CSV table of C-alpha atoms in Angstrom, one decimal:
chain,number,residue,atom,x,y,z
A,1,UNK,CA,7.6,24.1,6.2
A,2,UNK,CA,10.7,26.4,5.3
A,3,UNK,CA,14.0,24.7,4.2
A,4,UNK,CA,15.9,24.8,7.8
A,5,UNK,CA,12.8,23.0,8.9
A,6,UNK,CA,12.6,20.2,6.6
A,7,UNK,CA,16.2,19.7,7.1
A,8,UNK,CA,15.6,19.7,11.2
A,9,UNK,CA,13.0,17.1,10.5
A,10,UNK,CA,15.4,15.0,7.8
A,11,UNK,CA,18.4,14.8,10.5
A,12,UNK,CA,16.4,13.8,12.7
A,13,UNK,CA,15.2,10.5,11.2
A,14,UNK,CA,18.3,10.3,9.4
A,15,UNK,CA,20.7,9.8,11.9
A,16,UNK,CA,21.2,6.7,13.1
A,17,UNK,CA,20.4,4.9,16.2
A,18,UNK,CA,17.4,7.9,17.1
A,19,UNK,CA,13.9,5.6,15.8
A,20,UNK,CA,11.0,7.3,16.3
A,21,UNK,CA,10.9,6.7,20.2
A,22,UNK,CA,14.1,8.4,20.6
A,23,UNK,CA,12.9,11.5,18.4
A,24,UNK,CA,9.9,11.6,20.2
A,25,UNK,CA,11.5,11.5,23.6
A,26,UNK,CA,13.9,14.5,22.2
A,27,UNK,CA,10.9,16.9,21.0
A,28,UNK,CA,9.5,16.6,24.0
A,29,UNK,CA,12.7,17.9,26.0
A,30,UNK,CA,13.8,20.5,23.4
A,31,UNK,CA,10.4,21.7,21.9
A,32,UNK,CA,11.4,21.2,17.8
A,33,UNK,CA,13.8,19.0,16.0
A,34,UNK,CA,15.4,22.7,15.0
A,35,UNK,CA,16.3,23.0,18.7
A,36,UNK,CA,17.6,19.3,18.9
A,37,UNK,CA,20.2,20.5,16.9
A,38,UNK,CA,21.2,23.8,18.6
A,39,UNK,CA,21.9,21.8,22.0
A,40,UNK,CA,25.6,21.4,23.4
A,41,UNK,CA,26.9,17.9,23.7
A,42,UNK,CA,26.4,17.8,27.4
A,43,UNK,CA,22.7,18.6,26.8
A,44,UNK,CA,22.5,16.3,24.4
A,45,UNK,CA,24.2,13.4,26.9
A,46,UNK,CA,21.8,13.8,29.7
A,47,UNK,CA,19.1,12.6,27.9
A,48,UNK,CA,21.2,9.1,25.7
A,49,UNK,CA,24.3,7.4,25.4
A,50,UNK,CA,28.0,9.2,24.5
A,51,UNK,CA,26.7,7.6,21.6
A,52,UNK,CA,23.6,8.9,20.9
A,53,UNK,CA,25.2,12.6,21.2
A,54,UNK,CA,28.2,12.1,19.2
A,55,UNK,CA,25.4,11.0,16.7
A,56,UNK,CA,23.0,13.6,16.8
A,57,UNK,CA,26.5,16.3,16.5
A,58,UNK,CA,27.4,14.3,13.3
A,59,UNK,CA,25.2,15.4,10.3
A,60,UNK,CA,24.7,12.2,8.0
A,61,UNK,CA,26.6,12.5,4.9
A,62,UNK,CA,23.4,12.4,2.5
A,63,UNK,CA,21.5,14.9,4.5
A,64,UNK,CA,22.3,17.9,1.9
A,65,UNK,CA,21.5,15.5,-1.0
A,66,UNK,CA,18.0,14.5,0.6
A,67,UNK,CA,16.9,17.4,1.3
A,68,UNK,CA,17.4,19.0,-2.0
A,69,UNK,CA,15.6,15.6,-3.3
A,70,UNK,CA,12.7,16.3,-1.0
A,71,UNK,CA,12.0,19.8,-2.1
A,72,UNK,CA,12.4,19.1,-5.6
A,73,UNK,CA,9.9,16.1,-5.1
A,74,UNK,CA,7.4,18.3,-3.2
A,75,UNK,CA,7.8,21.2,-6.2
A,76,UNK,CA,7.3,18.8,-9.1
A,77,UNK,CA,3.5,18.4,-8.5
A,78,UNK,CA,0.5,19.2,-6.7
A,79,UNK,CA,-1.0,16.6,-3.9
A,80,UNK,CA,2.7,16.5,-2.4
A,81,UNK,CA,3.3,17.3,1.3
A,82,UNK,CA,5.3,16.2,4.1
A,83,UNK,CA,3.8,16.3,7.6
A,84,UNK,CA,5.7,15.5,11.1
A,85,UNK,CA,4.6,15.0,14.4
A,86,UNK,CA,2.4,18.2,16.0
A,87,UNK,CA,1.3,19.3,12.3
A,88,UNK,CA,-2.4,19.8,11.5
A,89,UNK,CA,-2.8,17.4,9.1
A,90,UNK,CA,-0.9,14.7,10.5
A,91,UNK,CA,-3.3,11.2,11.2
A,92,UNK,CA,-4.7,11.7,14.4
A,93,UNK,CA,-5.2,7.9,14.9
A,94,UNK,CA,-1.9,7.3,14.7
A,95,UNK,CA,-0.9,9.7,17.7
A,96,UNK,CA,-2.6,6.4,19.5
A,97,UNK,CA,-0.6,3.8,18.3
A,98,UNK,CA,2.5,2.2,20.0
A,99,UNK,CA,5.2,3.9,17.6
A,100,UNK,CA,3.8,6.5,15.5
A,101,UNK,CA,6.2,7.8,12.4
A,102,UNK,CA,7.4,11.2,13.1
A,103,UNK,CA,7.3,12.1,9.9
A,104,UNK,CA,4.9,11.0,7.0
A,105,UNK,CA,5.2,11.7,2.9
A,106,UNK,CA,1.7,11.8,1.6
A,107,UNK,CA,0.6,11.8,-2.4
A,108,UNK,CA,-2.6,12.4,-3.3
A,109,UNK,CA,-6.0,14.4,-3.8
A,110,UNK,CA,-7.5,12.8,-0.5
A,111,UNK,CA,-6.2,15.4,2.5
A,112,UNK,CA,-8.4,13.2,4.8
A,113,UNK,CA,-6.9,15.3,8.2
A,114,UNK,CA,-6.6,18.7,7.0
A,115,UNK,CA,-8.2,20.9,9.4
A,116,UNK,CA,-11.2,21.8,7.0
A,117,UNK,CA,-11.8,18.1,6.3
A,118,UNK,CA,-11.3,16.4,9.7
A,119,UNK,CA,-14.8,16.6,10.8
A,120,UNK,CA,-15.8,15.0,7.6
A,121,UNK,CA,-13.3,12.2,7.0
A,122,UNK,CA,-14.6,8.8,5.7
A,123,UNK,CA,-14.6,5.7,8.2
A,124,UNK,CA,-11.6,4.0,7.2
A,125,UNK,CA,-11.1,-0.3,6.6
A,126,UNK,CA,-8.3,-2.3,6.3
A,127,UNK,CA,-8.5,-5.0,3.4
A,128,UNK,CA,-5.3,-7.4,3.4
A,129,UNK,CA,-4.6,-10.7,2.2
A,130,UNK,CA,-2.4,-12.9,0.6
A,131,UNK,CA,0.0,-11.7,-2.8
A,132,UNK,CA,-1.2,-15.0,-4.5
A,133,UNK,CA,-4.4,-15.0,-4.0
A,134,UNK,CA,-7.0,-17.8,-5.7
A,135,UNK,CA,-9.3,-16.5,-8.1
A,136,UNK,CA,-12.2,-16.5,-5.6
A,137,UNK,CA,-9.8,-14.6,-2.9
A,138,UNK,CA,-9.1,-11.7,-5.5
A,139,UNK,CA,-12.9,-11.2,-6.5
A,140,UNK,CA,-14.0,-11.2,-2.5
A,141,UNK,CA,-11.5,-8.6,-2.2
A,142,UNK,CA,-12.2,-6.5,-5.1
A,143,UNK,CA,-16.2,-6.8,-4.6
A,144,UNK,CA,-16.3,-6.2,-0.8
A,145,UNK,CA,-13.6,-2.9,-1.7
A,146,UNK,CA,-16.2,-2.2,-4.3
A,147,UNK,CA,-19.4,-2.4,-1.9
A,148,UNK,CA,-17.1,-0.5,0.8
A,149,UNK,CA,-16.4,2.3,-1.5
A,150,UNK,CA,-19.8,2.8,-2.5
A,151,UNK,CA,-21.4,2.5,0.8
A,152,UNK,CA,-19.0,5.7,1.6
A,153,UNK,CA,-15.9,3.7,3.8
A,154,UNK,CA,-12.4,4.7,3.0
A,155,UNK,CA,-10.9,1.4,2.0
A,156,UNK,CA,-6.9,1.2,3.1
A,157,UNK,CA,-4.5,-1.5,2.2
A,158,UNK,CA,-0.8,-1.5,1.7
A,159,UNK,CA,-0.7,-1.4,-2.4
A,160,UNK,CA,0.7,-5.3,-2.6
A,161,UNK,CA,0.3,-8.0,-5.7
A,162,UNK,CA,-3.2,-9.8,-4.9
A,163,UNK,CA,-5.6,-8.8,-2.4
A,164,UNK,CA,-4.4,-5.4,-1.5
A,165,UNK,CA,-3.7,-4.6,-5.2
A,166,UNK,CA,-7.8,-5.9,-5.8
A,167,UNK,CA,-9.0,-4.0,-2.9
A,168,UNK,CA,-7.3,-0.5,-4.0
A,169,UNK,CA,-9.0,-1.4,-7.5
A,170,UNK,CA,-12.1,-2.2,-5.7
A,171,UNK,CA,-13.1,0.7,-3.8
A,172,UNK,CA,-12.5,3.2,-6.9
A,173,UNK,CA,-14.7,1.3,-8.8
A,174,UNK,CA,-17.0,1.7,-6.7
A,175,UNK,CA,-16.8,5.2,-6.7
A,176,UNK,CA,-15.3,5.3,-3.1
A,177,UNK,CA,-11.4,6.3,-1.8
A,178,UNK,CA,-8.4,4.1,-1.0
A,179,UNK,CA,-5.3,4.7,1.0
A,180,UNK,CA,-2.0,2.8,0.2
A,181,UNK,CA,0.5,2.5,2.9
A,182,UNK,CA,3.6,2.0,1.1
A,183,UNK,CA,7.1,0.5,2.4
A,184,UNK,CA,9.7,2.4,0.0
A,185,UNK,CA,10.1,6.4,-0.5
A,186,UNK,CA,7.2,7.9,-2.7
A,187,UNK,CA,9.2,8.4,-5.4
A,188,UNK,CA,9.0,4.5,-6.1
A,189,UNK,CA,6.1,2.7,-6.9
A,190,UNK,CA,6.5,-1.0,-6.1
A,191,UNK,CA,5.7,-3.3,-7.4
A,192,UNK,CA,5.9,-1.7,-10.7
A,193,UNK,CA,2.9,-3.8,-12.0
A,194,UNK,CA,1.1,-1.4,-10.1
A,195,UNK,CA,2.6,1.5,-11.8
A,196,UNK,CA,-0.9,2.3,-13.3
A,197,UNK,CA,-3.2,1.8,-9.9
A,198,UNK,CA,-0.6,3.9,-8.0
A,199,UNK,CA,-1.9,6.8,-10.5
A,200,UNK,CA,-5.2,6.1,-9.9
A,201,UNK,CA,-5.4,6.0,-6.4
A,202,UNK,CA,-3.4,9.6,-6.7
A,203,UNK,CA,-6.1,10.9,-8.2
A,204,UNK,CA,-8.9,9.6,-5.8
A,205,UNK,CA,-7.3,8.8,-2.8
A,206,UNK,CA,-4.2,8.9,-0.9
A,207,UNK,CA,-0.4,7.1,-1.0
A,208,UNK,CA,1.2,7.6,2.4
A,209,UNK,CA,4.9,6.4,3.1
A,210,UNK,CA,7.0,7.0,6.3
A,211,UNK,CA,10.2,6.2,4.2
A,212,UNK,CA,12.3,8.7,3.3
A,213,UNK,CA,12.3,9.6,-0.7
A,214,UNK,CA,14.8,6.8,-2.8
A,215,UNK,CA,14.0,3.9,-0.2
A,216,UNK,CA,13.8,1.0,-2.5
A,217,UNK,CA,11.8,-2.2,-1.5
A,218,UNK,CA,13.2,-3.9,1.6
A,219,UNK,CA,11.7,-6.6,2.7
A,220,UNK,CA,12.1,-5.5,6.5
A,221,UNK,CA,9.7,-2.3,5.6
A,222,UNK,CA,6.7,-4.0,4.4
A,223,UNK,CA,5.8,-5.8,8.2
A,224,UNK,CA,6.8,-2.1,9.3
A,225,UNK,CA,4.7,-0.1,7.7
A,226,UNK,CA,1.6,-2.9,8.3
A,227,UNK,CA,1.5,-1.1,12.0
A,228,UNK,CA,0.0,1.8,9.9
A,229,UNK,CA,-2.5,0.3,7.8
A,230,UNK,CA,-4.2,-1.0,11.2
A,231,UNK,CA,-4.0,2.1,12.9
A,232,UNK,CA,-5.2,4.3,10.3
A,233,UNK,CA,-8.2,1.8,10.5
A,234,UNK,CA,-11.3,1.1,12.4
A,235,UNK,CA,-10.7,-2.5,11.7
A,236,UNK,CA,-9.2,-5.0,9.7
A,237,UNK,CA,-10.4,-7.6,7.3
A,238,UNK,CA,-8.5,-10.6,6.0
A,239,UNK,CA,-9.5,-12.0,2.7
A,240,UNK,CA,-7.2,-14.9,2.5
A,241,UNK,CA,-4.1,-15.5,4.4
A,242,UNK,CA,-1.5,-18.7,4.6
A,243,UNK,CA,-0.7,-19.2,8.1
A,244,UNK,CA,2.7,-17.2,7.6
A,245,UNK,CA,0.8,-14.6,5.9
A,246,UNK,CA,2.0,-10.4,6.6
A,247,UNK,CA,-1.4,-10.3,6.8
A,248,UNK,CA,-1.5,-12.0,10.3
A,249,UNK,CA,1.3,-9.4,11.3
A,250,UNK,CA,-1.7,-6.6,10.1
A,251,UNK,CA,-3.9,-8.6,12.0
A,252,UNK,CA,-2.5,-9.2,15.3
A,253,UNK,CA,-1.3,-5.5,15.4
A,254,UNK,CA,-5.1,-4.4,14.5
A,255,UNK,CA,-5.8,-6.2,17.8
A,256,UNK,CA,-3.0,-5.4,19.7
A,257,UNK,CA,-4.6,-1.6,19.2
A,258,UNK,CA,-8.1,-2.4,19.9
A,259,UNK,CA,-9.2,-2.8,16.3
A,260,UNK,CA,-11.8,-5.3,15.6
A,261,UNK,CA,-10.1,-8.1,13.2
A,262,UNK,CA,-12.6,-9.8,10.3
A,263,UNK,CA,-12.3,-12.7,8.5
A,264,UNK,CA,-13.9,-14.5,5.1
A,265,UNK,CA,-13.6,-18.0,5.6
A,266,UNK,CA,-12.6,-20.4,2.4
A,267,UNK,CA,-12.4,-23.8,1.8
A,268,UNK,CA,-10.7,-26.5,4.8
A,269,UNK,CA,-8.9,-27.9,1.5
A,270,UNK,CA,-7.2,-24.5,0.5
A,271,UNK,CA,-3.8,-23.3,2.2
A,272,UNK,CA,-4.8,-19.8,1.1
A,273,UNK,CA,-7.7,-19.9,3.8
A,274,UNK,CA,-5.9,-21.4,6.8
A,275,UNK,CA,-4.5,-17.9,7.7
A,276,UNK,CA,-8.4,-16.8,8.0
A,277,UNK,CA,-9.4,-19.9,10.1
A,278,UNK,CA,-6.6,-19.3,12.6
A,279,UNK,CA,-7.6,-16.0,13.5
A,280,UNK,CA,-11.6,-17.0,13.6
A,281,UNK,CA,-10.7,-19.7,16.1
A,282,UNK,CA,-9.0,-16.7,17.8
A,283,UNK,CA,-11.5,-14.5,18.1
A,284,UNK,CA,-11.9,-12.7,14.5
A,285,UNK,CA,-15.2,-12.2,13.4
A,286,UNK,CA,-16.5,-14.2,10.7
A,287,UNK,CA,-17.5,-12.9,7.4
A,288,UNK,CA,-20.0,-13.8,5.1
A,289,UNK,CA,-21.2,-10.3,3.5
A,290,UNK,CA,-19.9,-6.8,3.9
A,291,UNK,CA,-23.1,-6.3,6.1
A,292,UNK,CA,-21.2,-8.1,8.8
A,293,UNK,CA,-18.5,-5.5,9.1
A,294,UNK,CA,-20.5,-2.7,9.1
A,295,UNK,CA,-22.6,-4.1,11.8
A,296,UNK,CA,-19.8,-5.2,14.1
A,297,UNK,CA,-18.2,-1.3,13.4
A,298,UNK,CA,-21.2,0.3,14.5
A,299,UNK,CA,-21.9,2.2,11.0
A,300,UNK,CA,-25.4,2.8,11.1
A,301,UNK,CA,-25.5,5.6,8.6
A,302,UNK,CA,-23.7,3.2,5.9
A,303,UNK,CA,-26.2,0.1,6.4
A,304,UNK,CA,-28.9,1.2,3.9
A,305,UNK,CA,-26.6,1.9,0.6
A,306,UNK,CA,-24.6,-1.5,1.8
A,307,UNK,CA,-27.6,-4.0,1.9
A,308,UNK,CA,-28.6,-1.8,-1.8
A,309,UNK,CA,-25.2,-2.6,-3.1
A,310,UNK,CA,-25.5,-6.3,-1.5
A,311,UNK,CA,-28.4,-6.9,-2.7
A,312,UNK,CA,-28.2,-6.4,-6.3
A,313,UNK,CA,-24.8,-8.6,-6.5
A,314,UNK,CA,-26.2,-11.5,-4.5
A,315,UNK,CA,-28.3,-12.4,-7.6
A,316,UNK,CA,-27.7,-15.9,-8.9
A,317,UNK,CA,-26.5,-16.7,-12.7
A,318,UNK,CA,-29.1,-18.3,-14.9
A,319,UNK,CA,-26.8,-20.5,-16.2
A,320,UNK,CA,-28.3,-24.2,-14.0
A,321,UNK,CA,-24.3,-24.9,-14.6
A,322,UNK,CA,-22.7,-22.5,-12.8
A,323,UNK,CA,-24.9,-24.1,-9.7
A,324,UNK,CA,-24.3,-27.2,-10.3
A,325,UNK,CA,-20.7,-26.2,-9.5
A,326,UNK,CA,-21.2,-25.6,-6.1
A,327,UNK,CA,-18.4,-23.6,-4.6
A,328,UNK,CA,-15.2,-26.1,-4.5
A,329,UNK,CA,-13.1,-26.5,-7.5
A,330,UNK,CA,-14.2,-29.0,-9.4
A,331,UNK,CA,-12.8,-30.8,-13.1
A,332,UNK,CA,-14.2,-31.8,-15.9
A,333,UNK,CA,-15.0,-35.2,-15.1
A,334,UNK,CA,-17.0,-34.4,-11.8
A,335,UNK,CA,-18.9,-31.4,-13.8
A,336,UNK,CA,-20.0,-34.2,-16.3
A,337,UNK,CA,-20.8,-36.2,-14.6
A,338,UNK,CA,-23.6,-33.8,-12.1
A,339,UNK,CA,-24.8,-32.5,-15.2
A,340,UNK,CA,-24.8,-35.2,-17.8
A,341,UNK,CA,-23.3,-33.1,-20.7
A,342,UNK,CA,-21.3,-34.2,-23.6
A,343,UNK,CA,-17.3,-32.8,-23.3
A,344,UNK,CA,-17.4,-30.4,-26.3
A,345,UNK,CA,-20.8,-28.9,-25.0
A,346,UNK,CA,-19.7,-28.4,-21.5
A,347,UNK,CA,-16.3,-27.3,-22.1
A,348,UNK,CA,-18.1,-24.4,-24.3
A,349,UNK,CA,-20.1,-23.3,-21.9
A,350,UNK,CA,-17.5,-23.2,-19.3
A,351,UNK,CA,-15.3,-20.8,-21.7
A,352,UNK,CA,-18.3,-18.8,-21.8
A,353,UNK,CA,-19.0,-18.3,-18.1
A,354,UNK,CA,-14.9,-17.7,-18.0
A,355,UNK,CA,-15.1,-14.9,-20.9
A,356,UNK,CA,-18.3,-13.7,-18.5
A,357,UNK,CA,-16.2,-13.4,-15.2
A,358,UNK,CA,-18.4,-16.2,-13.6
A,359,UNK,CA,-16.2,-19.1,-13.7
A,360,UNK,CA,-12.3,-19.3,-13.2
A,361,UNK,CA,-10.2,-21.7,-14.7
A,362,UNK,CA,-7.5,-22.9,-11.9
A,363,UNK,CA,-4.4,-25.0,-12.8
A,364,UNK,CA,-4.6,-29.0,-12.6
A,365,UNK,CA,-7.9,-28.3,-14.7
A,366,UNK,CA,-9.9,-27.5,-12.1
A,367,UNK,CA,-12.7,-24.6,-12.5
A,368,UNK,CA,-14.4,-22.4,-9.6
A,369,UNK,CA,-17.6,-20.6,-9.4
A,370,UNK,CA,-16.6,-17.0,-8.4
A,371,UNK,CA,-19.0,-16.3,-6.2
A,372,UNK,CA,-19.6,-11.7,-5.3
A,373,UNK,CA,-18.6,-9.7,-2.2
């Protein structure tokens, strides 16, 4: 893309007032967003508003500014590109949904719709969930991502705190690729905790933004962008939601574009699982193993490596305590009480299933079995 292209393209979804409807509705009458701009005012007014025209003749004041920012962002490393509605490589799947970015910043080694690469793209899943996850929440989501990735499924979520943060983590350690849908410019990395798993992903996977570069973290953008984690996705899966959960948003958008929508059920005691319940009593299929997905997703070819990778975490600890903990939070006194053992010898051996990633230790002094995706 030359220079007087980019700028086209920035003008266009700069100005205000256009959204991507009205860009799409003007490429299609005037052939390029260069040509947009070559049109007369009367041109111009047959298809909007005096407004609209007087807009699209006014060049926003930060245009020059952003698109020197742009092409200094694309130049200062490799994995940069910017792609815009008709391109190769732009997402196919979201051509299909209801309002599809016109144009998208990607970072990353994963080129997933380059022409070569098409053919062979990874299925993709969405894996959302709640920013304050409970212990058990975070390990589902970080050891179905892990399963996902191995079994060959591009895992997508939108690079939150909690389960989207755990499911980006997941899938590369399971050797697999991610995809973060972001809601600032690609310049910024929010929230900066995840400064270090932005990198990461980079290097194994993709970060896609439909913001412009320098967009910092409004709160409107994050429901926005959820449109494109679904779409990019053959479905959806919910790890733990409140009822006013963004993730609901993901997941009633999933179905609104013909996605399936999963959920992992929790406890009827835990807020964090109510979000999950609601949209099984809706129609979401329930979860118990990453089996279940693939099944429902018709992904016969990834069956085998899944029930290899399920099967060798659905092992049970040795340790007769961790069973006797069942899978509720429990305390001290209830723990003693099943298993008959004197304070200073249990609380040892529940620091060492803690230290051993078995066990997490929840506030009110409570303790929960973490049970594997």
């Amino acid at each position: 893309m030359d220079v007087a292209e980019l700028g086209a393209w920035l003008r266009l979804s700069l100005t205000p007032g256009i959204g991507n409807a009205g860009a799409r509705q003007l490429l299609a009458a005037f052939g390029s967003a260069q040509a947009i701009f070559e049109q007369d005012a009367g041109s111009l007014r047959q298809l909007g508003s005096d407004r609209l025209a007087d807009a699209l003749l006014t060049e926003p004041a930060n245009l020059a500014d952003q698109v020197q920012t742009t092409q200094d962002w694309l130049q200062g490393a490799d994995n940069r590109r910017v792609v815009t509605l008709g391109d190769a490589g732009y997402p196919p799947a979201l051509l299909e949904i209801e309002d599809p970015p016109c144009m998208l910043y990607m970072l990353g080694a994963l080129d997933p719709w380059a022409p070569a690469a098409i053919n062979n793209a990874a299925p993709c899943l969405a894996i959302v969930g709640s920013r304050n996850p409970t212990p058990q929440g975070e390990s589902n989501a970080r050891q179905f991502a892990k399963v996902f990735g191995g079994a060959g499924l591009c895992v997508v979520s939108g690079l939150a705190l909690g389960v989207d943060g755990a499911a980006h983590d997941g899938a590369l350690l399971g050797g697999g690729t991610t995809l973060a849908v972001v809601g600032t410019g690609l310049d910024r990395v929010y929230p900066k905790q995840h400064l270090a798993l932005a990198h990461r992903i980079a290097e194994n996977g993709l970060i896609i933004s439909e913001f412009p570069l320098g967009t910092p973290p409004l709160t409107a953008n994050f429901p926005k962008r959820n449109r494109l984690i679904s779409g990019l996705s053959q479905g959806t899966l919910v790890v733990e939601a409140a009822l006013k959960s963004g993730s609901l948003i993901t997941a009633r958008l999933a179905a609104e574009q013909g996605k399936e929508v999963f959920a992992i059920p929790g406890s009827i005691h835990s807020p964090q699982s109510r979000g999950c319940h609601a949209l099984i009593k809706q129609g979401a299929k329930l979860v118990e193993s990453a089996q279940d997905v693939l099944e429902e997703l018709n992904l016969p070819q990834l069956s085998s490596a899944l029930a290899a990778e399920e099967d060798a975490d659905d092992q049970p600890a040795d340790d007769p305590l961790f069973a006797a903990m069942g899978f509720e939070p429990v305390n001290l006194d209830a723990l003693q009480a099943r298993t008959g053992l004197a304070t200073a010898e249990l609380q040892a051996r529940l620091l060492a299933l803690e230290m051993a990633g078995e066990v997490a230790r929840l506030q009110g002094g409570l303790f929960q079995r973490m049970g594997r995706g």
